[in-house]
Every structure is written in structure tokens, then in C-alpha cells.
mmCIF file of C-alpha atoms and ligand atoms in Angstrom:
data_model
loop_
_atom_site.group_PDB
_atom_site.id
_atom_site.type_symbol
_atom_site.label_atom_id
_atom_site.label_comp_id
_atom_site.label_asym_id
_atom_site.label_seq_id
_atom_site.Cartn_x
_atom_site.Cartn_y
_atom_site.Cartn_z
ATOM 1 C CA MET A 97 -19.728 0.745 -4.682
ATOM 2 C CA SER A 98 -19.748 0.431 -1.349
ATOM 3 C CA ILE A 99 -18.315 2.988 1.333
ATOM 4 C CA PHE A 100 -15.646 1.617 3.635
ATOM 5 C CA ILE A 101 -14.902 3.030 6.744
ATOM 6 C CA THR A 102 -11.468 2.153 7.906
ATOM 7 C CA PRO A 103 -10.843 0.900 11.503
ATOM 8 C CA THR A 104 -8.173 0.788 13.472
ATOM 9 C CA ILE A 105 -6.292 -2.673 13.969
ATOM 10 C CA GLU A 106 -2.859 -3.783 14.962
ATOM 11 C CA THR A 107 0.166 -6.302 14.486
ATOM 12 C CA ASP A 108 2.882 -6.904 16.941
ATOM 13 C CA ARG A 109 4.782 -4.233 16.124
ATOM 14 C CA LEU A 110 2.433 -1.480 14.092
ATOM 15 C CA ILE A 111 -1.086 0.251 14.712
ATOM 16 C CA LEU A 112 -2.866 0.522 11.551
ATOM 17 C CA ARG A 113 -5.443 3.591 12.057
ATOM 18 C CA PRO A 114 -6.852 6.012 9.426
ATOM 19 C CA LEU A 115 -5.101 9.122 8.058
ATOM 20 C CA THR A 116 -6.109 12.418 8.719
ATOM 21 C CA ILE A 117 -5.212 15.893 7.682
ATOM 22 C CA ASN A 118 -3.243 16.398 10.622
ATOM 23 C CA ASP A 119 -0.833 13.700 9.473
ATOM 24 C CA ALA A 120 0.176 15.874 6.671
ATOM 25 C CA ASP A 121 3.786 16.705 7.736
ATOM 26 C CA ASP A 122 4.711 13.153 8.671
ATOM 27 C CA VAL A 123 3.111 11.779 5.431
ATOM 28 C CA PHE A 124 4.982 14.490 3.165
ATOM 29 C CA GLU A 125 8.125 12.772 4.566
ATOM 30 C CA TRP A 126 7.767 9.645 2.236
ATOM 31 C CA THR A 127 5.246 11.184 -0.379
ATOM 32 C CA GLY A 128 7.388 13.722 -1.193
ATOM 33 C CA ASP A 129 10.500 11.801 -1.339
ATOM 34 C CA GLU A 130 11.511 10.423 -4.877
ATOM 35 C CA ARG A 131 13.077 7.279 -3.534
ATOM 36 C CA VAL A 132 9.828 6.286 -2.039
ATOM 37 C CA ALA A 133 7.687 7.738 -4.901
ATOM 38 C CA LYS A 134 9.652 6.399 -7.683
ATOM 39 C CA TYR A 135 7.558 3.042 -8.412
ATOM 40 C CA MET A 136 4.171 4.529 -6.941
ATOM 41 C CA VAL A 137 1.430 5.377 -8.994
ATOM 42 C CA TYR A 138 1.153 8.860 -7.818
ATOM 43 C CA PRO A 139 3.746 11.223 -8.885
ATOM 44 C CA CYS A 140 6.166 12.340 -6.068
ATOM 45 C CA HIS A 141 4.145 15.407 -4.122
ATOM 46 C CA ARG A 142 5.791 18.760 -5.031
ATOM 47 C CA ASN A 143 4.601 20.031 -1.659
ATOM 48 C CA ILE A 144 2.642 19.404 1.271
ATOM 49 C CA GLU A 145 -0.486 21.086 -0.141
ATOM 50 C CA VAL A 146 -0.651 18.125 -2.577
ATOM 51 C CA THR A 147 -0.187 15.844 0.423
ATOM 52 C CA ARG A 148 -3.058 17.627 2.221
ATOM 53 C CA GLU A 149 -5.258 17.404 -0.801
ATOM 54 C CA TRP A 150 -4.668 13.505 -0.912
ATOM 55 C CA LEU A 151 -5.348 13.197 2.802
ATOM 56 C CA CYS A 152 -8.577 15.023 2.666
ATOM 57 C CA SER A 153 -9.845 12.741 -0.648
ATOM 58 C CA LEU A 154 -9.404 9.854 2.042
ATOM 59 C CA ASP A 155 -12.778 10.928 3.758
ATOM 60 C CA ILE A 156 -15.108 8.864 1.407
ATOM 61 C CA LEU A 157 -13.388 5.720 0.175
ATOM 62 C CA GLU A 158 -15.176 3.713 -2.103
ATOM 63 C CA ASN A 159 -14.435 -0.192 -1.705
ATOM 64 C CA GLU A 160 -11.136 0.416 -0.439
ATOM 65 C CA TYR A 161 -9.377 0.919 2.904
ATOM 66 C CA ILE A 162 -6.257 2.887 3.501
ATOM 67 C CA TRP A 163 -4.227 2.749 6.754
ATOM 68 C CA GLY A 164 -1.443 4.754 8.322
ATOM 69 C CA PHE A 165 1.236 2.465 9.817
ATOM 70 C CA VAL A 166 2.294 3.726 13.317
ATOM 71 C CA ARG A 167 5.100 2.231 14.958
ATOM 72 C CA LYS A 168 4.213 1.136 18.122
ATOM 73 C CA SER A 169 7.832 1.342 19.672
ATOM 74 C CA ASP A 170 7.975 5.361 19.307
ATOM 75 C CA GLY A 171 4.500 6.285 18.105
ATOM 76 C CA LYS A 172 5.893 7.489 14.619
ATOM 77 C CA LEU A 173 3.976 7.186 11.558
ATOM 78 C CA ILE A 174 6.276 5.613 9.051
ATOM 79 C CA GLY A 175 4.199 4.643 6.224
ATOM 80 C CA SER A 176 0.627 3.647 4.689
ATOM 81 C CA GLY A 177 -0.827 1.393 2.505
ATOM 82 C CA GLY A 178 -4.300 -0.014 1.754
ATOM 83 C CA ILE A 179 -6.509 -2.763 0.273
ATOM 84 C CA ARG A 180 -9.062 -2.096 -2.210
ATOM 85 C CA PHE A 181 -12.022 -4.443 -3.906
ATOM 86 C CA ARG A 182 -11.759 -4.327 -7.494
ATOM 87 C CA THR A 183 -15.151 -4.605 -8.994
ATOM 88 C CA ASP A 184 -13.975 -5.027 -12.637
ATOM 89 C CA GLU A 185 -12.287 -8.515 -11.696
ATOM 90 C CA ASN A 186 -13.819 -9.378 -8.201
ATOM 91 C CA VAL A 187 -10.199 -9.421 -6.855
ATOM 92 C CA TRP A 188 -8.689 -7.434 -3.750
ATOM 93 C CA SER A 189 -5.324 -5.687 -4.355
ATOM 94 C CA PHE A 190 -2.973 -4.249 -1.846
ATOM 95 C CA GLY A 191 -0.083 -1.970 -1.760
ATOM 96 C CA TYR A 192 2.162 -0.085 0.717
ATOM 97 C CA ASN A 193 4.935 2.476 1.101
ATOM 98 C CA LEU A 194 7.065 3.430 3.763
ATOM 99 C CA ARG A 195 9.172 6.463 4.647
ATOM 100 C CA TYR A 196 12.946 5.499 3.568
ATOM 101 C CA ASP A 197 14.416 5.441 6.796
ATOM 102 C CA CYS A 198 12.022 2.426 7.749
ATOM 103 C CA TRP A 199 12.646 0.151 5.041
ATOM 104 C CA GLY A 200 14.294 -3.213 5.645
ATOM 105 C CA HIS A 201 12.750 -4.295 8.988
ATOM 106 C CA GLY A 202 9.778 -6.164 7.566
ATOM 107 C CA PHE A 203 7.007 -3.857 8.615
ATOM 108 C CA ALA A 204 5.505 -3.668 4.811
ATOM 109 C CA THR A 205 5.085 -7.373 5.035
ATOM 110 C CA GLU A 206 3.694 -7.128 8.485
ATOM 111 C CA ALA A 207 1.233 -4.658 7.862
ATOM 112 C CA SER A 208 0.015 -6.280 4.505
ATOM 113 C CA LYS A 209 -0.444 -9.537 5.987
ATOM 114 C CA ARG A 210 -2.764 -7.740 8.513
ATOM 115 C CA MET A 211 -4.473 -5.930 5.573
ATOM 116 C CA ILE A 212 -5.274 -9.025 3.678
ATOM 117 C CA GLU A 213 -6.753 -10.805 6.822
ATOM 118 C CA TYR A 214 -8.895 -7.834 7.568
ATOM 119 C CA ALA A 215 -10.404 -8.035 4.385
ATOM 120 C CA TYR A 216 -10.418 -12.026 4.463
ATOM 121 C CA SER A 217 -12.532 -11.774 7.962
ATOM 122 C CA GLU A 218 -14.732 -8.650 7.711
ATOM 123 C CA ASN A 219 -15.100 -8.439 3.716
ATOM 124 C CA ASN A 220 -15.062 -12.225 2.822
ATOM 125 C CA ALA A 221 -12.334 -11.445 0.739
ATOM 126 C CA ARG A 222 -10.502 -14.705 -1.132
ATOM 127 C CA GLU A 223 -9.004 -13.602 -4.122
ATOM 128 C CA PHE A 224 -6.036 -11.227 -4.013
ATOM 129 C CA VAL A 225 -3.631 -9.684 -6.682
ATOM 130 C CA SER A 226 -0.505 -7.639 -6.161
ATOM 131 C CA GLU A 227 1.944 -5.719 -8.824
ATOM 132 C CA HIS A 228 5.284 -4.696 -8.726
ATOM 133 C CA ALA A 229 7.690 -2.952 -11.265
ATOM 134 C CA VAL A 230 10.114 -5.811 -12.225
ATOM 135 C CA GLU A 231 13.122 -3.651 -10.884
ATOM 136 C CA ASN A 232 11.401 -3.026 -7.498
ATOM 137 C CA THR A 233 12.378 -6.607 -6.265
ATOM 138 C CA ALA A 234 11.943 -5.568 -2.259
ATOM 139 C CA SER A 235 8.172 -5.257 -3.152
ATOM 140 C CA GLY A 236 8.044 -8.417 -5.068
ATOM 141 C CA ARG A 237 9.347 -9.943 -1.977
ATOM 142 C CA VAL A 238 6.680 -8.293 0.351
ATOM 143 C CA ILE A 239 4.216 -9.857 -2.025
ATOM 144 C CA GLU A 240 5.469 -13.275 -2.028
ATOM 145 C CA LYS A 241 5.771 -13.084 2.013
ATOM 146 C CA CYS A 242 2.512 -12.545 2.024
ATOM 147 C CA GLY A 243 1.764 -15.725 0.125
ATOM 148 C CA LEU A 244 0.810 -14.628 -3.490
ATOM 149 C CA VAL A 245 2.405 -16.516 -6.485
ATOM 150 C CA PHE A 246 3.788 -15.107 -9.724
ATOM 151 C CA ASP A 247 1.000 -15.034 -12.305
ATOM 152 C CA GLU A 248 2.098 -13.131 -15.289
ATOM 153 C CA TYR A 249 4.218 -10.036 -16.467
ATOM 154 C CA SER A 250 2.303 -6.725 -17.222
ATOM 155 C CA GLU A 251 2.458 -3.159 -17.182
ATOM 156 C CA TYR A 252 1.133 -0.108 -15.102
ATOM 157 C CA SER A 253 1.669 3.584 -15.471
ATOM 158 C CA LYS A 254 1.671 6.513 -13.126
ATOM 159 C CA PHE A 255 -1.287 8.589 -12.568
ATOM 160 C CA ASP A 256 0.055 11.356 -14.539
ATOM 161 C CA ASN A 257 1.426 9.176 -17.354
ATOM 162 C CA SER A 258 4.708 10.287 -16.900
ATOM 163 C CA TYR A 259 6.159 6.822 -16.551
ATOM 164 C CA THR A 260 5.209 3.261 -17.544
ATOM 165 C CA PHE A 261 6.796 0.298 -15.700
ATOM 166 C CA LYS A 262 6.940 -3.340 -16.814
ATOM 167 C CA SER A 263 5.526 -5.516 -13.843
ATOM 168 C CA LYS A 264 5.005 -8.888 -12.497
ATOM 169 C CA LYS A 265 1.618 -9.451 -11.119
ATOM 170 C CA TYR A 266 1.061 -11.965 -8.272
ATOM 171 C CA ARG A 267 -2.097 -13.811 -7.129
ATOM 172 C CA MET A 268 -3.644 -15.540 -4.303
ATOM 173 C CA ILE A 269 -6.982 -17.525 -3.615
ATOM 174 C CA LEU A 270 -7.537 -18.612 -0.180
ATOM 175 C CA LYS A 271 -10.126 -21.164 1.110
HETATM 176 C C1 COA B 919 8.537 -1.966 -1.083
HETATM 177 C C2 COA B 919 8.803 -1.483 0.486
HETATM 178 C C3 COA B 919 7.202 -1.038 1.180
HETATM 179 C C4 COA B 919 9.434 -2.433 1.282
HETATM 180 O O1 COA B 919 9.169 -2.090 2.648
HETATM 181 P P1 COA B 919 10.068 -2.954 3.767
HETATM 182 O O2 COA B 919 9.208 -3.071 5.250
HETATM 183 O O3 COA B 919 11.233 -2.627 3.529
HETATM 184 O O4 COA B 919 9.499 -4.336 3.560
HETATM 185 P P2 COA B 919 10.050 -5.931 4.468
HETATM 186 O O5 COA B 919 11.038 -5.583 5.098
HETATM 187 O O6 COA B 919 8.727 -6.301 4.790
HETATM 188 O O7 COA B 919 10.688 -7.038 3.017
HETATM 189 C C5 COA B 919 11.395 -6.391 1.961
HETATM 190 C C6 COA B 919 12.127 -7.785 1.773
HETATM 191 O O8 COA B 919 12.699 -7.261 0.434
HETATM 192 C C7 COA B 919 14.015 -7.523 0.305
HETATM 193 N N1 COA B 919 14.786 -6.493 -0.353
HETATM 194 C C8 COA B 919 15.127 -5.137 0.085
HETATM 195 N N2 COA B 919 15.720 -4.417 -0.638
HETATM 196 C C9 COA B 919 15.845 -5.331 -1.902
HETATM 197 C C10 COA B 919 16.577 -5.038 -2.761
HETATM 198 N N3 COA B 919 17.159 -3.946 -3.319
HETATM 199 N N4 COA B 919 16.471 -6.198 -3.701
HETATM 200 C C11 COA B 919 15.997 -7.184 -3.308
HETATM 201 N N5 COA B 919 15.485 -7.530 -2.108
HETATM 202 C C12 COA B 919 15.438 -6.762 -1.393
HETATM 203 C C13 COA B 919 14.386 -7.523 1.679
HETATM 204 O O9 COA B 919 15.544 -8.140 2.051
HETATM 205 C C14 COA B 919 12.953 -8.230 2.339
HETATM 206 O O10 COA B 919 13.082 -9.546 1.684
HETATM 207 P P3 COA B 919 13.669 -10.912 3.053
HETATM 208 O O11 COA B 919 12.535 -10.711 4.110
HETATM 209 O O12 COA B 919 13.346 -12.005 2.130
HETATM 210 O O13 COA B 919 14.912 -10.660 3.288
HETATM 211 C C15 COA B 919 9.644 -0.258 0.444
HETATM 212 O O14 COA B 919 10.937 -0.557 -0.034
HETATM 213 C C16 COA B 919 9.075 0.961 0.158
HETATM 214 O O15 COA B 919 8.085 1.716 0.654
HETATM 215 N N6 COA B 919 9.269 1.316 -1.219
HETATM 216 C C17 COA B 919 8.781 2.239 -1.891
HETATM 217 C C18 COA B 919 7.177 2.029 -2.164
HETATM 218 C C19 COA B 919 7.078 0.865 -3.171
HETATM 219 O O16 COA B 919 7.867 0.799 -4.071
HETATM 220 N N7 COA B 919 6.085 0.604 -2.704
HETATM 221 C C20 COA B 919 5.536 -0.966 -3.519
HETATM 222 C C21 COA B 919 5.142 -0.320 -4.727
HETATM 223 S S1 COA B 919 4.379 -1.516 -5.742
#
């Protein structure tokens, strides 16, 4: 296991930076929103304390970077995402979620491409996988626009096992 330190990086429209406990109010805007949490592995946060606990757990990240996505135009924290090295399969997997009123502007794709690029250049990452619930077609588009191609059907469960989703898994191998 390696401890990863999440750096601040950027794209045209976003700053990707580490999240801190001071972000709890903003983060709860989406972690506490059923529309956003629906297909995520975390159960929707019942209250802001759950979000605070999650933010505290980010102090030490093993084999994983997690970024908050800040919109440059107004400095607002609009979502988060991360990329993780899976030692079991020697692949990198990534994910993302945005506050509901910020969907549909290409932000998830823009952030994901940058996360991939970062792991590629700094960690020598070459093989990437990502997965989405079959009905979550918007996430499928993000994954495709990042260059991954459909590999197989699978399934995944929420952390609390409250739901299991049929999923589509995608893969990309870079030179
Ligand atoms: C998935 C999510 C991150 C997408 O964020 P986003 O910034 O809106 O994504 P982008 O704008 O980069 O791309 C979305 C793509 O999906 C398409 N899309 C959006 N809603 C769609 C829908 N209901 N059906 C089909 N396609 C849809 C968009 O048209 C766009 O594709 P296009 O560029 O080819 O037109 C956002 O919807 C979200 O936070 N969802 C909740 C969390 C989540 O499900 N995360 C992924 C778990 S696997």
C-alpha cells in the first residue's frame, strides 16, 4: 500500500483540489441529495455529520487520490471524484459525482480526463477501468468520452448492501 498525497491541479474550467473538513456544508449539498447518491456506492448521507466523518477519513488515502472540483468562474465547489489503484487487478478505477444543478455541462468529463492524465504522468498508470449502473447512462457517456470502451456486464452493491445494480464495465489501456 502507498499513501497518496492529493495535489491541486486544474483544467480549463475547474480547479481540482483536496477536500477538507471545512467543505462539509458544500459537500453535503450532493452527498445528502438522493438524486446524486442514487447510483453511488455510498448511501445518501442522512445528515452533515456523516459527510464530516467522510471528509475526515480522507486525511490518509491509500492508493487513491480524491479531489474536490471547484468551478473557476465562481469559486464554487461543485463535486468530487477520485482515481484509485486497485492492487488486486493492477488497474486504475475512477469515479465522480456532482451537485445536481451542475449536471449537463461537461464538468464530470473534464475532471475525469484530468484525473486520468494525472495518474498517467505521475503514477505511470496505463490500464483504466470504470463502471456504471446500466440505467445511469449519463455516467456511461462520461466514461466513453474519456476513451474507455465497453468490456463486460457486471454488478456492484452499495456499501451498506441496500441495493445491487446491474452494471457496465469499461476498460482502456494506454501506451
Ligand atoms: C454522472 C454525472 C457525474 C455526469 O456529470 P456531467 O458533468 O453532467 O457529465 P458530462 O456533462 O461530462 O457528460 C454527461 C453526458 O451524459 C449525457 N446525458 C446526461 N443525461 C443523460 C441521460 N439521462 N441519458 C443519456 N445521456 C445523458 C449528456 O448528454 C452527456 O453526453 P454528451 O456530451 O454526449 O451529450 C452526474 O450526472 C452525476 O453526478 N450523477 C450522480 C452521481 C453518479 O451517478 N456518478 C457516477 C456513478 S458510476
